[in-house]
mmCIF file of C-alpha atoms and ligand atoms in Angstrom:
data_model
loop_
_atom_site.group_PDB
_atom_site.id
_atom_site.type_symbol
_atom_site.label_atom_id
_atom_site.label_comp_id
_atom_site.label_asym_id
_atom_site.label_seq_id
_atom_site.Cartn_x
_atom_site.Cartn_y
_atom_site.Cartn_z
ATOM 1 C CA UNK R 1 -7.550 -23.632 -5.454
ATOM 2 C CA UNK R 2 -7.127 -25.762 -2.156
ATOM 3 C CA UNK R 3 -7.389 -23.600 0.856
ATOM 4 C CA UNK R 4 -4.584 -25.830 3.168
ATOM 5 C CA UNK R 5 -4.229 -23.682 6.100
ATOM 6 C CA UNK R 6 -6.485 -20.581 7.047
ATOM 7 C CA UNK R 7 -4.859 -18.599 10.670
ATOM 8 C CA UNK R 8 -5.719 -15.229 11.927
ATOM 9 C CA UNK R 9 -2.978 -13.065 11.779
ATOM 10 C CA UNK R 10 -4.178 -9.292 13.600
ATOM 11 C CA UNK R 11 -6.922 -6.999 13.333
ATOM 12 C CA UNK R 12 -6.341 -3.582 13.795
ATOM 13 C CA UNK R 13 -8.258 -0.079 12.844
ATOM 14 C CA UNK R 14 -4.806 1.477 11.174
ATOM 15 C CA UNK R 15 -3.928 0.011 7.542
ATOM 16 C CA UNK R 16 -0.298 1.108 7.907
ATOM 17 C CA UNK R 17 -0.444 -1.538 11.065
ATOM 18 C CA UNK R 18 -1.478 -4.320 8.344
ATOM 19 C CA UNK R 19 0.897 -6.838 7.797
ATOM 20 C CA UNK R 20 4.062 -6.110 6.136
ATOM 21 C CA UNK R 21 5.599 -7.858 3.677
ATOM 22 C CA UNK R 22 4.011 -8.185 -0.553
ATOM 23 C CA UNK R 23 1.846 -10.699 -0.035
ATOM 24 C CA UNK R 24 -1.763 -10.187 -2.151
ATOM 25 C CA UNK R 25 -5.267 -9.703 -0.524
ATOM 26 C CA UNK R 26 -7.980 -9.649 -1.089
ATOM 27 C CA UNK R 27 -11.042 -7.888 0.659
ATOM 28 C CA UNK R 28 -14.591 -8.413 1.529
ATOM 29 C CA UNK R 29 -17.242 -5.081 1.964
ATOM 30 C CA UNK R 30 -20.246 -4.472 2.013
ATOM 31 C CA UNK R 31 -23.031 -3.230 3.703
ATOM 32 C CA UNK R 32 -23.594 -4.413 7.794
ATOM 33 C CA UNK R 33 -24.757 -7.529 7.956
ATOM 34 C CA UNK R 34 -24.704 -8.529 4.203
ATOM 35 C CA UNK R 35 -22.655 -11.414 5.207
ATOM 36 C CA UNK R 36 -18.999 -10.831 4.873
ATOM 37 C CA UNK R 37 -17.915 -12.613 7.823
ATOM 38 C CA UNK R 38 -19.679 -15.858 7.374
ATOM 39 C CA UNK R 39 -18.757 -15.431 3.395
ATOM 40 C CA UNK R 40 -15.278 -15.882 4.707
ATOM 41 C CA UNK R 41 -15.994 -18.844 6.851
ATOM 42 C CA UNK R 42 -17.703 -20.566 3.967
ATOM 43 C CA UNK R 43 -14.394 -19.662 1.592
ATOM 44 C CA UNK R 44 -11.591 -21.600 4.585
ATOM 45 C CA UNK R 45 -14.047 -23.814 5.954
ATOM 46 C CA UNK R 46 -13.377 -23.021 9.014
ATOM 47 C CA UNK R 47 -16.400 -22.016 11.484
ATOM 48 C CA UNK R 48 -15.797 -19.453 13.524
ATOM 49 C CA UNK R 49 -12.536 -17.840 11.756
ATOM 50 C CA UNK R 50 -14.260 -14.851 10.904
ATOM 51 C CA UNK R 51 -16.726 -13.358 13.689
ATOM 52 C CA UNK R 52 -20.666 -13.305 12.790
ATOM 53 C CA UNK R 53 -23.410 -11.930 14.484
ATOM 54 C CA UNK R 54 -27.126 -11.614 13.648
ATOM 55 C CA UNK R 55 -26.956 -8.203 14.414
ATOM 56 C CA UNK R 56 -25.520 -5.415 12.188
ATOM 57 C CA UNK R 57 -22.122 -3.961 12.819
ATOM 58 C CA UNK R 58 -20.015 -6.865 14.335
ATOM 59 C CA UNK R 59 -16.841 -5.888 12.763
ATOM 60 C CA UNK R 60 -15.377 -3.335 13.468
ATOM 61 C CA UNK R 61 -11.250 -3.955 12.771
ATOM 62 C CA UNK R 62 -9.192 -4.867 9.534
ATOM 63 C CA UNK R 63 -8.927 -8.292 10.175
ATOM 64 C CA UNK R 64 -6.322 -10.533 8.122
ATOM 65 C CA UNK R 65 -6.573 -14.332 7.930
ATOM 66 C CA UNK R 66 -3.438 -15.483 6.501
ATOM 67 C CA UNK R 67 -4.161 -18.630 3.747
ATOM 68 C CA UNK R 68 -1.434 -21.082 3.223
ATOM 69 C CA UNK R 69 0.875 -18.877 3.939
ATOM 70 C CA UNK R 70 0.608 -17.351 0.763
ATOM 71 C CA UNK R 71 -2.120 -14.780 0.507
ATOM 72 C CA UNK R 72 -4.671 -13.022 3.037
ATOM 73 C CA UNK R 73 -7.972 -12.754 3.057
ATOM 74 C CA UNK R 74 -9.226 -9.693 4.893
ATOM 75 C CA UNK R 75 -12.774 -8.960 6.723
ATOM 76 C CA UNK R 76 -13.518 -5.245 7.010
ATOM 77 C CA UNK R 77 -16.024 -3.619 8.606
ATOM 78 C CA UNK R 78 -19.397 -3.186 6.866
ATOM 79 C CA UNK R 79 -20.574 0.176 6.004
ATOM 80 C CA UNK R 80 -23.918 2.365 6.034
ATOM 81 C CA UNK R 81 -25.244 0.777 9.471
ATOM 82 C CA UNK R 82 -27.914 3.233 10.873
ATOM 83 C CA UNK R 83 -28.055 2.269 14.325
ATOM 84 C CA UNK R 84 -24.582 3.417 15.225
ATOM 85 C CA UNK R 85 -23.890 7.313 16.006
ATOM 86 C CA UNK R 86 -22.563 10.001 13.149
ATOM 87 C CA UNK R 87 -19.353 9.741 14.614
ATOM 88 C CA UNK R 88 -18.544 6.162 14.702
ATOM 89 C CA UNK R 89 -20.068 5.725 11.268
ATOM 90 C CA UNK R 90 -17.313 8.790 10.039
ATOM 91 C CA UNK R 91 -14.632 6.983 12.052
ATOM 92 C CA UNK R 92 -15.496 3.800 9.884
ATOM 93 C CA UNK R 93 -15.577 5.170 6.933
ATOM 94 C CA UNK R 94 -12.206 6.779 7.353
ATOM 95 C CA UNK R 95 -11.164 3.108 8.127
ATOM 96 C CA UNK R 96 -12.392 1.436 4.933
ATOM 97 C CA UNK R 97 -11.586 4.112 3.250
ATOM 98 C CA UNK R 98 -7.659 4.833 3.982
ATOM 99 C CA UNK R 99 -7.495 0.839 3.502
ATOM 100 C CA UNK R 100 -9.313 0.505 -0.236
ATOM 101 C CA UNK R 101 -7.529 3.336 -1.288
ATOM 102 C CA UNK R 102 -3.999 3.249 0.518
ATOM 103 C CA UNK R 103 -3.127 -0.355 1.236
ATOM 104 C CA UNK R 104 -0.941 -1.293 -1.959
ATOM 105 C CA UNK R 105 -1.213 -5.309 -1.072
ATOM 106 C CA UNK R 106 -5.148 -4.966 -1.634
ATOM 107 C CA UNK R 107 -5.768 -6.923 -4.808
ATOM 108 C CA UNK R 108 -8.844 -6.819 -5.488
ATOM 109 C CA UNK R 109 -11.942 -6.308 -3.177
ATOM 110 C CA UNK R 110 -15.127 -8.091 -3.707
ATOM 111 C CA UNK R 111 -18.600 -6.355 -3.026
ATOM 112 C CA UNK R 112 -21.135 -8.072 -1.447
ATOM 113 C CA UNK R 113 -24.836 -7.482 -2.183
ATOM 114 C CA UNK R 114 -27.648 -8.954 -0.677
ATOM 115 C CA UNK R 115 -29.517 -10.822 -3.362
ATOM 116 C CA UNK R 116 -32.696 -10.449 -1.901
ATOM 117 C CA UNK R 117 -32.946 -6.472 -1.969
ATOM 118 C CA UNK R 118 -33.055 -4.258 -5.026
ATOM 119 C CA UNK R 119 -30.417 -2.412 -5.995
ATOM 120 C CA UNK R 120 -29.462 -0.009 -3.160
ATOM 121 C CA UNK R 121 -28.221 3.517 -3.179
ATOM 122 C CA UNK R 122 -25.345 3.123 -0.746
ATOM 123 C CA UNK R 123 -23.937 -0.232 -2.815
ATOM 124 C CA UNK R 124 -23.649 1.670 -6.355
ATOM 125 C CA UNK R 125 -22.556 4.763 -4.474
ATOM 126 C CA UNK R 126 -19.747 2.949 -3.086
ATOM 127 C CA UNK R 127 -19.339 0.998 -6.548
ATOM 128 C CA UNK R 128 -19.381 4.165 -8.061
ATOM 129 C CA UNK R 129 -16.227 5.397 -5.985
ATOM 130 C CA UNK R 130 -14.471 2.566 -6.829
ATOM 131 C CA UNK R 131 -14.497 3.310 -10.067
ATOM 132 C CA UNK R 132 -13.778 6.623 -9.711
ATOM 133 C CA UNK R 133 -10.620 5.342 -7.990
ATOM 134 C CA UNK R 134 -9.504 2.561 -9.819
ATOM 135 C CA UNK R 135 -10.074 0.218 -7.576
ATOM 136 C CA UNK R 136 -10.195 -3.326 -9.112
ATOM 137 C CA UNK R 137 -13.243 -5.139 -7.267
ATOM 138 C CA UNK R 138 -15.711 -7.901 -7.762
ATOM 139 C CA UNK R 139 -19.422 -8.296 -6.947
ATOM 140 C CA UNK R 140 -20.468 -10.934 -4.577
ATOM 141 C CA UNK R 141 -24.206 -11.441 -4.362
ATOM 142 C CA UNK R 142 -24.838 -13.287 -0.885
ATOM 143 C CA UNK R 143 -27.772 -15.471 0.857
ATOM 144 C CA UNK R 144 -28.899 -17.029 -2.653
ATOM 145 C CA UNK R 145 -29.795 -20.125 -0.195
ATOM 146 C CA UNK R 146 -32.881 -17.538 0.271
ATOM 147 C CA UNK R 147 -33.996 -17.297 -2.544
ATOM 148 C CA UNK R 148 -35.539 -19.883 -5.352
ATOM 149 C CA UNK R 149 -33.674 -20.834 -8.320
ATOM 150 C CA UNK R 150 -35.411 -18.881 -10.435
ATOM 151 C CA UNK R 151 -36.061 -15.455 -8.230
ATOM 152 C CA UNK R 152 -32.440 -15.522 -7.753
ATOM 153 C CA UNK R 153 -31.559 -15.458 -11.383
ATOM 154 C CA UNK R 154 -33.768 -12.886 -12.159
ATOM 155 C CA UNK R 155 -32.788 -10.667 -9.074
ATOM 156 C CA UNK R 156 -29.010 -11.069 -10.201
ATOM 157 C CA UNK R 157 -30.278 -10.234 -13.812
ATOM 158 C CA UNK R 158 -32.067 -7.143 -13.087
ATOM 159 C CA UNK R 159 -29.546 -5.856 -10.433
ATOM 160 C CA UNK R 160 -26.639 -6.178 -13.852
ATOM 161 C CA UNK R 161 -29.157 -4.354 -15.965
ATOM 162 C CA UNK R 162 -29.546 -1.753 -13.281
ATOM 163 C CA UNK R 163 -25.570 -1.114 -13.512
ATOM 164 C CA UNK R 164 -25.171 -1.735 -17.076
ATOM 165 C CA UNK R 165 -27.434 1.946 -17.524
ATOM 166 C CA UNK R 166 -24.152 3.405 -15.819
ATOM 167 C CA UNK R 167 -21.296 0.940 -16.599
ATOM 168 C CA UNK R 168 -19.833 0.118 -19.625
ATOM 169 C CA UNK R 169 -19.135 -3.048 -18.562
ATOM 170 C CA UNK R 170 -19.597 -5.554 -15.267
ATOM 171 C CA UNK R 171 -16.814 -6.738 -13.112
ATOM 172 C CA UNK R 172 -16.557 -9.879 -12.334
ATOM 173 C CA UNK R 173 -19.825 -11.392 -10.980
ATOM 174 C CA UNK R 174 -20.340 -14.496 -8.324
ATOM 175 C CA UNK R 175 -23.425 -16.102 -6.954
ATOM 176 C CA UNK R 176 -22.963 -17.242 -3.025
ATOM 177 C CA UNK R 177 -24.795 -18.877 -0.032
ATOM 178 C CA UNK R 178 -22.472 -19.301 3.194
ATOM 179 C CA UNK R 179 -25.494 -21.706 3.381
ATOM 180 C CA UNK R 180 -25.082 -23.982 1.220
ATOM 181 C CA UNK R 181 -21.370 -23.607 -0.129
ATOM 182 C CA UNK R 182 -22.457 -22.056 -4.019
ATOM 183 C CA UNK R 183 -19.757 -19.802 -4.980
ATOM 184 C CA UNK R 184 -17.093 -20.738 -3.355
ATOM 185 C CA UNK R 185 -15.021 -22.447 -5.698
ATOM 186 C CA UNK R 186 -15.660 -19.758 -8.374
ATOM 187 C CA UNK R 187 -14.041 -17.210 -5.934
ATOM 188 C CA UNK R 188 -11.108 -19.245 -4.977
ATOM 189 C CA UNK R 189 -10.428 -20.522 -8.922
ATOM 190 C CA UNK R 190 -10.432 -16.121 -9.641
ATOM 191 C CA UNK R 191 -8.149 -15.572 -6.334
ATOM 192 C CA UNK R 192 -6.313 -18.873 -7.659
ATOM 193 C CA UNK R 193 -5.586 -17.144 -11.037
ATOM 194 C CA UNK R 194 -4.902 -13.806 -10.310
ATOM 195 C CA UNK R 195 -1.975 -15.031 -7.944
ATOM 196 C CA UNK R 196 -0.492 -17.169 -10.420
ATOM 197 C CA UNK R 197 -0.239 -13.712 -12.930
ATOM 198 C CA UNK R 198 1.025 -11.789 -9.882
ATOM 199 C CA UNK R 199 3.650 -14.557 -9.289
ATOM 200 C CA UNK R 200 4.680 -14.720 -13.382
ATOM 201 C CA UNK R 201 5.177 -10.696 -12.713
HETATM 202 P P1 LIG I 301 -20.909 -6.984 9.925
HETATM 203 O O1 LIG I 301 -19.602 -7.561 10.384
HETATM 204 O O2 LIG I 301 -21.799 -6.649 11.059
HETATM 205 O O3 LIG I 301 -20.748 -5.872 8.956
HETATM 206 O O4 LIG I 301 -21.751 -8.149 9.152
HETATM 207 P P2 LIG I 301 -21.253 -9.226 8.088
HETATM 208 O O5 LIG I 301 -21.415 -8.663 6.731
HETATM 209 O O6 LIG I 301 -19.897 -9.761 8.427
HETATM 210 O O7 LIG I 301 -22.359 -10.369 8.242
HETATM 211 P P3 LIG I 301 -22.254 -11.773 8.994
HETATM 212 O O8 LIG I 301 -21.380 -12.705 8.228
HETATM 213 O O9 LIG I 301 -21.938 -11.553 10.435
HETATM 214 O O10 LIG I 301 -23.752 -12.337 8.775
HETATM 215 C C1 LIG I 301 -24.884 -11.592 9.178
HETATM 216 C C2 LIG I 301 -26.073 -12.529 9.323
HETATM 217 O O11 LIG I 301 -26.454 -13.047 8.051
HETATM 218 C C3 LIG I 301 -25.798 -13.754 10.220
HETATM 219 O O12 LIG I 301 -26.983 -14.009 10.958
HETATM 220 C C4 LIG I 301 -25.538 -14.866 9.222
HETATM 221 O O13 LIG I 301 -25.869 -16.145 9.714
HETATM 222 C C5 LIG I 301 -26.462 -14.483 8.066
HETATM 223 N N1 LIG I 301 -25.919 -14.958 6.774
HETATM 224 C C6 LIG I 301 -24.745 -14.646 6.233
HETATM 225 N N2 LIG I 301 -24.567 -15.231 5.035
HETATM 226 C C7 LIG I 301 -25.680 -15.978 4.807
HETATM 227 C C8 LIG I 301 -26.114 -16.825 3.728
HETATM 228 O O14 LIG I 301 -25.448 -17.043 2.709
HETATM 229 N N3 LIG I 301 -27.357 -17.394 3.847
HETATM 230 C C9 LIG I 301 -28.142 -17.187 4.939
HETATM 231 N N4 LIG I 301 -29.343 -17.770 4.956
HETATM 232 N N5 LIG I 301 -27.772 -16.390 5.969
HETATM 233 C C10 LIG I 301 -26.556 -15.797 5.918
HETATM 234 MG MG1 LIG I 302 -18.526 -9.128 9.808
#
């Protein structure tokens, strides 16, 4: 798929404030700092769309890009980051939360993992409650650009043998570098397809 025309539409910390209307989206989550943000830069081309930061915890809102002005994408807030007080890490859970679970537009989310660290309690936690849910997500593994060809296929590898002891079966699983561009158009050819089906509906 052709990404045409990529504008920022609102952010907001209230999912009933989201956009109206049926058009799909999709999410991005994932840990602070995992790389959501620049993920979604790399997806519209478009530097600077989404904000990044070298430090953890940079966003903090639902924010919805609206892409030719068919479909959103949507940057959420990351989760688990230390630094910040009990509260504010409660108030952004409630956030992600009441979105993933209430926000009937939400299409599918994708997951992003760094690829450089092992498999980490709070990711297959979170995977976990997906499931639990029903939620239909993705896996993004991110920063592959850091790794060598042949570390990263083995880290991807033993993360998908780590979940398969506890899964019956993987979701849908992409390999990414904001970096260098890998990945992206495997995730726009799945967000491609999955809007044609909802469109034959
Ligand atoms: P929060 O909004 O704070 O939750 O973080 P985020 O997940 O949106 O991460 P963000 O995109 O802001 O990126 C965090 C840091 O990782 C930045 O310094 C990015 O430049 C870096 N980064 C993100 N993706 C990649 C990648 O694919 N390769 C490399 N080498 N660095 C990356
Ligand atoms: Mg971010």
């Amino acid at each position: 798929m052709k990404i045409k025309t990529a504008k920022f539409a609102i952010s907001n910390s209230d999912y009933t404030k989201c956009p109206q209307g049926n058009l799909p989206e999709y999410a991005f989550i994932g840990r602070s700092n995992v790389g959501k943000s620049s993920l979604i830069n790399m997806l519209t081309n478009h530097k600077g769309l989404a904000k990044t930061s070298s430090t953890p915890g940079k966003t903090l809102l639902i924010n919805h890009f609206l892409i030719n002005d068919e479909w959103y994408i949507v940057d959420l807030p990351g989760y688990g980051y230390a630094q910040r007080s009990k509260d504010s890490r409660e108030k952004l859970k409630k956030i992600i939360e009441d979105y993933v679970l209430e926000r009937e537009q939400m299409t599918n989310l994708f997951v992003l993992v760094d690829s450089r660290l092992k498999p980490q309690a709070i990711d297959l936690e979170f995977m976990e409650w997906l499931g639990e849910n029903g939620v239909p997500f993705s896996i993004v593994f991110t920063k592959l650009d850091k790794l060598g060809k042949v570390a990263g296929a083995q880290a991807v590898g033993a993360y998908k043998r780590h979940l398969l002891q506890t899964w019956e079966e993987l979701p849908p699983v992409f390999l990414t570098s904001s970096e260098d561009g890998r990945g992206r158009d495997e995730i726009l050819d799945y967000i491609g397809q999955i809007n044609q089906s909802l469109s034959e509906k």
